[in-house]
Amino acid sequence: MLRLHEYAYHRPDSVAEAARLLAAHPGRARLIAGGTDLMPNMKHGLFTPEHVIALKQLSELHGIEERDGELVIGAAESLAAVSRHPAVRGRFSSLARAAGSVAGPQLRNMGTIGGNLCLDTRCTYYNQTYFWRNALGYCLKKDGDVCHVTKVGKKCVAAHSADTAPVLMTLGAVADLVSVGGRRTVAVADFFVADGIENTVRGWNEIVTCVRIPLPSARTRTAFQKVRQRGAVDFPLLNIAVAAELGEGQEIESMRMVVSALGARPRVIAGLDRVAAGRRLDAAVAEAIAERAFEQCHPLTNIIVDPEWRRAMVPVYVRRALAELV
Ligand SMILES: Cc1cc2nc3c(=O)[nH]c(=O)nc-3n(C[C@H](O)[C@H](O)[C@H](O)COP(=O)(O)OP(=O)(O)OC[C@H]3O[C@@H](n4cnc5c(N)ncnc54)[C@H](O)[C@@H]3O)c2cc1C
Ligand code: SF4
């Protein structure tokens, strides 16, 4: 049986109070929203906060509405609510699909979009019980000094594993963050860094309050594809998110593609304009885009599935995402 350590549970009435509580316990407090990632991690002894600060009851973090040319989604909205919301389904089908493919129904009812954005990175050698990790001698990300994936490097390459984040990146979304020091806005495309130990730019004292997505034009098309072992519950082995603006004659005006679940930071596929801009999305263009993605994606053994197979799946699922797009 995996038991939790003792901690103080706080249920603040406002975001300001939550931020004050967080600031009062530097390095000793953790935020909890749905708890679907935090709780297993605490049971595995990966986090042992003395204070846990609840967010889901805060009305300020709820609501999904169109406002000033944006769709604003409160950070504590559940993934189930996001995936079902008519504005999300109508305008951002890729986001509805991504939110609706996280884990399984129970976890989507509890898990939130803010928690998904701030999800810890995952690795075969890290997401294990304390006893398992102890037997291995731990690793760089927690309690040890060696990375079992790269063997030589002094860098953690655990996988970014959140389904909604790559989609939000392709949609040009931003996240609002609040701390006792004030508030700031960060583009989701700039939210992640290539460091598996702490892979976001969120400060330890900051709370994500909402994500805001610019409303798309009638010519915007979006798609999302996920590879996982089983059709439900499992984390991604690979995610492909794409968004494009198509012209009058269905030619591609611009395209953004993000592949994730490889390393600590979702990968923006570079150079798509060179092969796609001004052209219709026919089989040859799709093939050229798939080739670009394949060249730029290099899965590692951070997930217990053959990295060569995962790499081979990149062009397959890019082609599927492009077919979904049109
Ligand atoms: C069996 C299983 C399968 C899963 N499958 C998937 C999957 O396929 N895809 C996927 O993306 N995820 C998956 N998850 C992970 C998880 O369920 C989701 O990522 C979920 O969205 C996390 O949200 P939460 O509200 O439960 O986060 P929590 O567990 O409450 O928090 C996660 C982290 O985010 C921080 N946090 C939460 N809210 C905020 C906020 N507003 N501001 C700042 N920090 C915050 C917490 O401090 C914590 O560090 C799975 C989990 C399980 C147990
Ligand atoms: S990538 Fe390396 S350092 Fe990071 S969690 Fe895995 S084994 Fe540990």
CSV table of C-alpha atoms and ligand atoms in Angstrom, one decimal:
chain,number,residue,atom,x,y,z
A,1,MET,CA,0.0,0.0,0.0
A,2,LEU,CA,1.3,3.5,-0.9
A,3,ARG,CA,0.7,5.9,2.0
A,4,LEU,CA,0.7,9.7,2.0
A,5,HIS,CA,3.0,11.6,4.4
A,6,GLU,CA,1.4,14.1,6.8
A,7,TYR,CA,0.7,17.6,5.5
A,8,ALA,CA,-1.5,20.6,6.2
A,9,TYR,CA,-4.4,21.0,3.8
A,10,HIS,CA,-5.4,24.6,3.0
A,11,ARG,CA,-8.7,25.6,1.4
A,12,PRO,CA,-8.4,29.3,0.6
A,13,ASP,CA,-11.4,31.5,-0.4
A,14,SER,CA,-9.6,33.5,-3.1
A,15,VAL,CA,-6.7,33.4,-5.5
A,16,ALA,CA,-5.1,36.2,-3.5
A,17,GLU,CA,-5.3,34.1,-0.3
A,18,ALA,CA,-3.9,31.1,-2.2
A,19,ALA,CA,-1.0,33.2,-3.4
A,20,ARG,CA,-0.3,34.5,0.1
A,21,LEU,CA,-0.3,30.9,1.5
A,22,LEU,CA,2.1,29.8,-1.3
A,23,ALA,CA,4.4,32.7,-0.6
A,24,ALA,CA,4.4,32.0,3.1
A,25,HIS,CA,5.9,28.5,2.6
A,26,PRO,CA,8.8,28.8,0.1
A,27,GLY,CA,9.8,25.4,-1.2
A,28,ARG,CA,7.4,23.7,1.3
A,29,ALA,CA,4.0,24.1,-0.4
A,30,ARG,CA,2.3,22.7,-3.5
A,31,LEU,CA,-0.9,23.7,-5.2
A,32,ILE,CA,-3.5,21.1,-5.9
A,33,ALA,CA,-6.3,21.3,-8.4
A,34,GLY,CA,-7.8,18.0,-9.5
A,35,GLY,CA,-4.9,16.1,-7.7
A,36,THR,CA,-4.8,13.5,-10.4
A,37,ASP,CA,-1.1,13.9,-10.9
A,38,LEU,CA,0.0,15.4,-7.6
A,39,MET,CA,-1.5,12.7,-5.4
A,40,PRO,CA,0.1,9.7,-7.2
A,41,ASN,CA,3.4,11.7,-7.2
A,42,MET,CA,3.1,12.3,-3.4
A,43,LYS,CA,2.3,8.6,-2.9
A,44,HIS,CA,5.5,7.8,-4.8
A,45,GLY,CA,7.5,10.1,-2.5
A,46,LEU,CA,8.4,12.4,-5.5
A,47,PHE,CA,6.9,15.4,-3.7
A,48,THR,CA,6.6,15.7,0.1
A,49,PRO,CA,5.1,19.2,0.6
A,50,GLU,CA,4.3,20.3,4.2
A,51,HIS,CA,1.4,22.4,2.9
A,52,VAL,CA,-1.0,21.6,0.1
A,53,ILE,CA,-3.1,24.5,-1.1
A,54,ALA,CA,-6.4,23.7,-2.9
A,55,LEU,CA,-7.5,25.6,-6.0
A,56,LYS,CA,-10.5,23.8,-7.4
A,57,GLN,CA,-13.1,25.5,-5.1
A,58,LEU,CA,-12.1,29.0,-6.2
A,59,SER,CA,-14.8,30.5,-8.4
A,60,GLU,CA,-12.3,33.0,-9.9
A,61,LEU,CA,-10.6,30.0,-11.6
A,62,HIS,CA,-13.8,28.8,-13.2
A,63,GLY,CA,-15.7,29.7,-16.4
A,64,ILE,CA,-15.4,29.2,-20.1
A,65,GLU,CA,-16.5,32.2,-22.1
A,66,GLU,CA,-15.7,34.4,-25.1
A,67,ARG,CA,-14.5,37.8,-24.1
A,68,ASP,CA,-12.8,40.6,-26.1
A,69,GLY,CA,-11.9,38.4,-29.1
A,70,GLU,CA,-10.6,35.5,-27.0
A,71,LEU,CA,-11.9,32.3,-25.5
A,72,VAL,CA,-11.0,32.4,-21.8
A,73,ILE,CA,-10.8,29.1,-19.9
A,74,GLY,CA,-10.5,29.2,-16.1
A,75,ALA,CA,-7.5,27.1,-14.9
A,76,ALA,CA,-9.7,25.0,-12.6
A,77,GLU,CA,-12.1,24.0,-15.3
A,78,SER,CA,-12.1,20.3,-15.6
A,79,LEU,CA,-10.9,18.6,-18.8
A,80,ALA,CA,-14.3,17.0,-19.2
A,81,ALA,CA,-15.9,20.5,-19.2
A,82,VAL,CA,-13.4,21.8,-21.6
A,83,SER,CA,-13.8,18.9,-24.0
A,84,ARG,CA,-17.6,19.2,-24.0
A,85,HIS,CA,-18.0,23.0,-24.1
A,86,PRO,CA,-19.8,24.1,-27.3
A,87,ALA,CA,-17.5,27.1,-27.8
A,88,VAL,CA,-14.4,24.7,-27.6
A,89,ARG,CA,-16.0,22.1,-29.8
A,90,GLY,CA,-17.2,24.6,-32.3
A,91,ARG,CA,-14.1,26.7,-32.6
A,92,PHE,CA,-11.2,24.6,-31.5
A,93,SER,CA,-11.9,21.0,-32.3
A,94,SER,CA,-8.2,20.0,-31.6
A,95,LEU,CA,-8.5,21.3,-28.1
A,96,ALA,CA,-11.8,19.4,-27.5
A,97,ARG,CA,-10.1,16.2,-28.8
A,98,ALA,CA,-7.0,16.7,-26.7
A,99,ALA,CA,-8.8,17.4,-23.5
A,100,GLY,CA,-11.2,14.5,-24.3
A,101,SER,CA,-8.3,12.1,-24.7
A,102,VAL,CA,-6.5,12.7,-21.4
A,103,ALA,CA,-6.5,9.6,-19.3
A,104,GLY,CA,-10.1,8.3,-18.8
A,105,PRO,CA,-13.5,9.7,-17.8
A,106,GLN,CA,-13.0,9.8,-14.0
A,107,LEU,CA,-9.6,11.5,-14.4
A,108,ARG,CA,-11.0,14.0,-16.8
A,109,ASN,CA,-13.8,14.9,-14.4
A,110,MET,CA,-11.2,15.6,-11.7
A,111,GLY,CA,-8.2,16.8,-13.7
A,112,THR,CA,-8.1,20.5,-14.8
A,113,ILE,CA,-6.6,22.4,-17.7
A,114,GLY,CA,-4.4,24.4,-15.3
A,115,GLY,CA,-3.1,21.1,-13.8
A,116,ASN,CA,-2.5,19.8,-17.3
A,117,LEU,CA,-0.5,22.8,-18.3
A,118,CYS,CA,1.6,22.4,-15.1
A,119,LEU,CA,1.9,18.6,-15.3
A,120,ASP,CA,5.2,17.3,-14.1
A,121,THR,CA,7.4,15.6,-16.8
A,122,ARG,CA,7.4,11.8,-16.8
A,123,CYS,CA,10.0,9.1,-17.1
A,124,THR,CA,10.2,5.3,-16.8
A,125,TYR,CA,12.9,5.7,-14.1
A,126,TYR,CA,11.1,8.5,-12.2
A,127,ASN,CA,7.3,7.6,-12.0
A,128,GLN,CA,7.9,4.7,-9.7
A,129,THR,CA,7.5,3.9,-6.0
A,130,TYR,CA,10.1,5.1,-3.5
A,131,PHE,CA,11.3,1.4,-3.1
A,132,TRP,CA,11.7,1.0,-6.8
A,133,ARG,CA,13.7,4.2,-7.2
A,134,ASN,CA,15.8,3.4,-4.1
A,135,ALA,CA,16.7,0.0,-5.5
A,136,LEU,CA,17.9,1.7,-8.7
A,137,GLY,CA,19.9,4.4,-6.8
A,138,TYR,CA,17.5,7.2,-7.8
A,139,CYS,CA,18.1,9.6,-10.7
A,140,LEU,CA,19.1,13.1,-11.4
A,141,LYS,CA,15.5,14.4,-11.3
A,142,LYS,CA,14.9,13.2,-7.7
A,143,ASP,CA,17.5,12.3,-5.1
A,144,GLY,CA,20.2,10.9,-7.4
A,145,ASP,CA,23.0,12.2,-9.6
A,146,VAL,CA,22.8,10.1,-12.8
A,147,CYS,CA,20.3,10.1,-15.7
A,148,HIS,CA,19.5,6.5,-16.7
A,149,VAL,CA,18.2,7.6,-20.1
A,150,THR,CA,21.2,9.6,-21.4
A,151,LYS,CA,23.7,7.8,-19.0
A,152,VAL,CA,26.3,10.5,-19.4
A,153,GLY,CA,24.5,13.8,-19.5
A,154,LYS,CA,23.8,16.1,-16.5
A,155,LYS,CA,20.5,17.0,-17.8
A,156,CYS,CA,17.0,15.5,-17.3
A,157,VAL,CA,15.2,14.6,-20.5
A,158,ALA,CA,11.9,13.3,-18.9
A,159,ALA,CA,8.9,13.6,-21.3
A,160,HIS,CA,6.5,16.5,-21.4
A,161,SER,CA,3.2,14.5,-21.3
A,162,ALA,CA,0.3,16.9,-21.2
A,163,ASP,CA,-2.1,16.5,-24.1
A,164,THR,CA,-3.6,20.0,-24.2
A,165,ALA,CA,-0.3,22.0,-24.1
A,166,PRO,CA,0.9,21.3,-27.7
A,167,VAL,CA,-2.6,22.2,-28.9
A,168,LEU,CA,-2.6,25.5,-27.0
A,169,MET,CA,0.8,26.3,-28.5
A,170,THR,CA,-0.5,25.9,-32.0
A,171,LEU,CA,-3.5,28.0,-31.2
A,172,GLY,CA,-1.4,31.0,-30.0
A,173,ALA,CA,-2.8,30.7,-26.4
A,174,VAL,CA,-1.5,32.6,-23.4
A,175,ALA,CA,-1.6,31.8,-19.7
A,176,ASP,CA,-2.2,34.4,-17.0
A,177,LEU,CA,-0.2,33.9,-13.8
A,178,VAL,CA,-0.7,35.5,-10.4
A,179,SER,CA,1.6,35.8,-7.3
A,180,VAL,CA,1.8,38.1,-4.3
A,181,GLY,CA,4.1,40.2,-6.5
A,182,GLY,CA,1.4,40.8,-9.2
A,183,ARG,CA,0.3,39.2,-12.4
A,184,ARG,CA,1.9,38.5,-15.7
A,185,THR,CA,1.0,36.8,-19.0
A,186,VAL,CA,3.1,34.2,-20.8
A,187,ALA,CA,2.5,32.7,-24.2
A,188,VAL,CA,2.0,29.0,-23.9
A,189,ALA,CA,4.6,28.6,-26.7
A,190,ASP,CA,7.2,30.2,-24.2
A,191,PHE,CA,5.9,28.4,-21.1
A,192,PHE,CA,8.1,25.3,-21.4
A,193,VAL,CA,11.8,24.9,-21.2
A,194,ALA,CA,14.0,21.9,-22.1
A,195,ASP,CA,14.7,20.9,-18.5
A,196,GLY,CA,12.9,17.8,-17.3
A,197,ILE,CA,13.4,18.7,-13.6
A,198,GLU,CA,11.3,21.9,-13.8
A,199,ASN,CA,10.1,22.2,-17.4
A,200,THR,CA,8.0,25.4,-17.1
A,201,VAL,CA,8.9,29.1,-16.6
A,202,ARG,CA,6.2,29.3,-13.8
A,203,GLY,CA,7.8,30.7,-10.6
A,204,TRP,CA,7.4,28.6,-7.5
A,205,ASN,CA,5.0,31.3,-6.1
A,206,GLU,CA,2.8,31.6,-9.2
A,207,ILE,CA,-0.7,30.4,-9.8
A,208,VAL,CA,-2.0,29.9,-13.3
A,209,THR,CA,-5.5,31.6,-13.3
A,210,CYS,CA,-6.6,31.0,-16.9
A,211,VAL,CA,-5.6,30.3,-20.5
A,212,ARG,CA,-6.8,32.7,-23.2
A,213,ILE,CA,-7.0,31.7,-26.8
A,214,PRO,CA,-7.5,34.2,-29.7
A,215,LEU,CA,-10.7,33.4,-31.5
A,216,PRO,CA,-9.9,31.8,-34.9
A,217,SER,CA,-11.0,33.1,-38.3
A,218,ALA,CA,-13.4,31.0,-40.4
A,219,ARG,CA,-10.4,29.8,-42.4
A,220,THR,CA,-8.6,28.3,-39.4
A,221,ARG,CA,-8.4,24.5,-39.3
A,222,THR,CA,-7.0,22.5,-36.4
A,223,ALA,CA,-6.2,18.8,-35.7
A,224,PHE,CA,-4.8,16.6,-32.9
A,225,GLN,CA,-3.5,13.1,-32.9
A,226,LYS,CA,-2.3,11.0,-30.0
A,227,VAL,CA,-0.4,7.7,-29.9
A,228,ARG,CA,-0.8,5.6,-26.7
A,229,GLN,CA,-0.6,2.0,-25.8
A,230,ARG,CA,-4.3,1.5,-25.1
A,231,GLY,CA,-7.2,3.5,-26.5
A,232,ALA,CA,-8.0,5.0,-23.1
A,233,VAL,CA,-6.3,6.0,-19.8
A,234,ASP,CA,-2.7,5.9,-21.0
A,235,PHE,CA,-0.4,8.9,-21.2
A,236,PRO,CA,0.8,9.9,-24.7
A,237,LEU,CA,3.7,8.1,-26.4
A,238,LEU,CA,3.5,10.9,-29.1
A,239,ASN,CA,1.2,13.9,-29.7
A,240,ILE,CA,0.8,15.9,-32.9
A,241,ALA,CA,-1.1,19.2,-32.8
A,242,VAL,CA,-1.5,21.3,-35.9
A,243,ALA,CA,-3.3,24.5,-36.8
A,244,ALA,CA,-3.4,26.2,-40.2
A,245,GLU,CA,-5.0,29.1,-42.0
A,246,LEU,CA,-6.3,28.1,-45.5
A,247,GLY,CA,-6.9,30.6,-48.3
A,248,GLU,CA,-9.9,30.9,-50.6
A,249,GLY,CA,-8.6,28.2,-52.8
A,250,GLN,CA,-7.7,25.9,-49.9
A,251,GLU,CA,-4.0,26.9,-50.2
A,252,ILE,CA,-2.1,27.0,-46.9
A,253,GLU,CA,-1.4,30.5,-45.8
A,254,SER,CA,0.3,29.5,-42.5
A,255,MET,CA,0.8,26.4,-40.5
A,256,ARG,CA,2.0,25.6,-36.9
A,257,MET,CA,2.8,22.1,-35.8
A,258,VAL,CA,3.9,20.9,-32.4
A,259,VAL,CA,5.0,17.3,-31.5
A,260,SER,CA,5.2,16.4,-27.9
A,261,ALA,CA,5.8,13.5,-25.4
A,262,LEU,CA,9.4,13.2,-26.7
A,263,GLY,CA,11.6,15.4,-24.4
A,264,ALA,CA,10.9,17.9,-21.6
A,265,ARG,CA,9.7,20.6,-24.0
A,266,PRO,CA,7.1,20.2,-26.8
A,267,ARG,CA,8.9,20.6,-30.2
A,268,VAL,CA,7.7,23.2,-32.7
A,269,ILE,CA,8.3,21.8,-36.2
A,270,ALA,CA,10.4,24.3,-38.0
A,271,GLY,CA,10.5,25.2,-41.7
A,272,LEU,CA,6.9,24.3,-42.6
A,273,ASP,CA,6.4,27.5,-44.6
A,274,ARG,CA,9.1,26.5,-46.9
A,275,VAL,CA,7.3,23.3,-48.0
A,276,ALA,CA,3.7,24.3,-47.5
A,277,ALA,CA,3.0,28.0,-47.8
A,278,GLY,CA,0.9,28.9,-50.8
A,279,ARG,CA,0.3,25.3,-51.7
A,280,ARG,CA,-2.8,23.1,-51.4
A,281,LEU,CA,-2.5,20.3,-48.9
A,282,ASP,CA,-2.2,17.5,-51.4
A,283,ALA,CA,-0.4,14.1,-50.8
A,284,ALA,CA,3.0,15.5,-51.9
A,285,VAL,CA,2.8,18.5,-49.5
A,286,ALA,CA,1.6,16.2,-46.7
A,287,GLU,CA,4.6,13.9,-47.4
A,288,ALA,CA,7.0,16.8,-47.3
A,289,ILE,CA,5.6,18.0,-44.0
A,290,ALA,CA,5.7,14.5,-42.5
A,291,GLU,CA,9.4,14.2,-43.6
A,292,ARG,CA,10.2,17.5,-41.9
A,293,ALA,CA,8.7,16.3,-38.7
A,294,PHE,CA,10.5,13.0,-38.9
A,295,GLU,CA,13.9,14.7,-39.3
A,296,GLN,CA,13.3,16.9,-36.3
A,297,CYS,CA,11.9,14.3,-33.8
A,298,HIS,CA,14.2,12.1,-31.8
A,299,PRO,CA,12.4,10.0,-29.1
A,300,LEU,CA,14.4,8.7,-26.2
A,301,THR,CA,14.1,5.8,-23.8
A,302,ASN,CA,12.3,8.0,-21.3
A,303,ILE,CA,9.1,6.1,-22.0
A,304,ILE,CA,9.1,2.3,-22.0
A,305,VAL,CA,8.3,1.9,-25.7
A,306,ASP,CA,10.9,1.4,-28.4
A,307,PRO,CA,12.1,5.0,-29.4
A,308,GLU,CA,12.8,3.8,-33.0
A,309,TRP,CA,9.1,2.7,-33.3
A,310,ARG,CA,8.0,6.0,-31.8
A,311,ARG,CA,10.1,7.9,-34.3
A,312,ALA,CA,8.6,5.8,-37.2
A,313,MET,CA,5.2,6.7,-36.0
A,314,VAL,CA,5.9,10.5,-36.3
A,315,PRO,CA,5.3,10.7,-40.1
A,316,VAL,CA,2.3,8.3,-39.9
A,317,TYR,CA,0.5,10.4,-37.3
A,318,VAL,CA,1.5,13.7,-39.0
A,319,ARG,CA,-0.2,12.4,-42.1
A,320,ARG,CA,-3.3,11.5,-40.1
A,321,ALA,CA,-3.3,14.9,-38.5
A,322,LEU,CA,-3.1,16.6,-41.9
A,323,ALA,CA,-5.9,14.4,-43.2
A,324,GLU,CA,-8.0,15.5,-40.2
A,325,LEU,CA,-7.2,19.1,-40.9
A,326,VAL,CA,-8.8,19.2,-44.2
B,1,LIG,C1,-3.8,6.9,-14.9
B,1,LIG,C2,-3.5,8.3,-15.3
B,1,LIG,C3,-3.5,8.6,-16.7
B,1,LIG,C4,-3.2,9.9,-17.1
B,1,LIG,N1,-3.2,10.1,-18.5
B,1,LIG,C5,-3.0,11.4,-18.9
B,1,LIG,C6,-3.0,11.6,-20.3
B,1,LIG,O1,-3.2,10.8,-21.1
B,1,LIG,N2,-2.7,12.9,-20.7
B,1,LIG,C7,-2.4,13.9,-19.9
B,1,LIG,O2,-2.2,15.0,-20.3
B,1,LIG,N3,-2.4,13.7,-18.5
B,1,LIG,C8,-2.7,12.4,-18.0
B,1,LIG,N4,-2.7,12.2,-16.7
B,1,LIG,C9,-2.3,13.3,-15.8
B,1,LIG,C10,-3.4,14.2,-15.2
B,1,LIG,O3,-4.6,13.4,-14.9
B,1,LIG,C11,-3.8,15.3,-16.1
B,1,LIG,O4,-2.6,15.9,-16.7
B,1,LIG,C12,-4.6,16.4,-15.4
B,1,LIG,O5,-4.9,17.4,-16.3
B,1,LIG,C13,-3.8,17.1,-14.3
B,1,LIG,O6,-4.6,18.1,-13.7
B,1,LIG,P1,-5.0,18.2,-12.2
B,1,LIG,O7,-5.9,19.3,-12.0
B,1,LIG,O8,-5.4,16.9,-11.6
B,1,LIG,O9,-3.5,18.5,-11.6
B,1,LIG,P2,-2.9,18.3,-10.2
B,1,LIG,O10,-2.6,16.9,-10.0
B,1,LIG,O11,-3.8,18.9,-9.2
B,1,LIG,O12,-1.6,19.2,-10.3
B,1,LIG,C14,-0.6,18.9,-11.2
B,1,LIG,C15,0.5,19.9,-11.1
B,1,LIG,O13,0.1,21.2,-11.5
B,1,LIG,C16,0.2,22.1,-10.4
B,1,LIG,N5,-1.0,23.0,-10.6
B,1,LIG,C17,-2.3,22.5,-10.7
B,1,LIG,N6,-3.1,23.6,-11.0
B,1,LIG,C18,-2.3,24.7,-11.0
B,1,LIG,C19,-2.5,26.1,-11.2
B,1,LIG,N7,-3.7,26.6,-11.5
B,1,LIG,N8,-1.4,26.9,-11.2
B,1,LIG,C20,-0.2,26.4,-11.0
B,1,LIG,N9,0.1,25.2,-10.7
B,1,LIG,C21,-1.0,24.3,-10.8
B,1,LIG,C22,0.2,21.3,-9.1
B,1,LIG,O14,0.9,22.0,-8.1
B,1,LIG,C23,1.0,20.0,-9.6
B,1,LIG,O15,2.4,20.3,-9.6
B,1,LIG,C24,-3.0,10.9,-16.2
B,1,LIG,C25,-3.0,10.6,-14.8
B,1,LIG,C26,-3.3,9.3,-14.4
B,1,LIG,C27,-3.3,9.0,-12.9
B,2,SF4,S1,15.3,11.5,-17.9
B,2,SF4,FE1,17.0,10.8,-16.6
B,2,SF4,S2,17.1,12.3,-14.9
B,2,SF4,FE2,15.1,12.6,-15.9
B,2,SF4,S3,13.7,11.4,-14.8
B,2,SF4,FE3,14.5,10.0,-16.4
B,2,SF4,S4,16.3,9.0,-15.6
B,2,SF4,FE4,15.7,10.7,-14.2
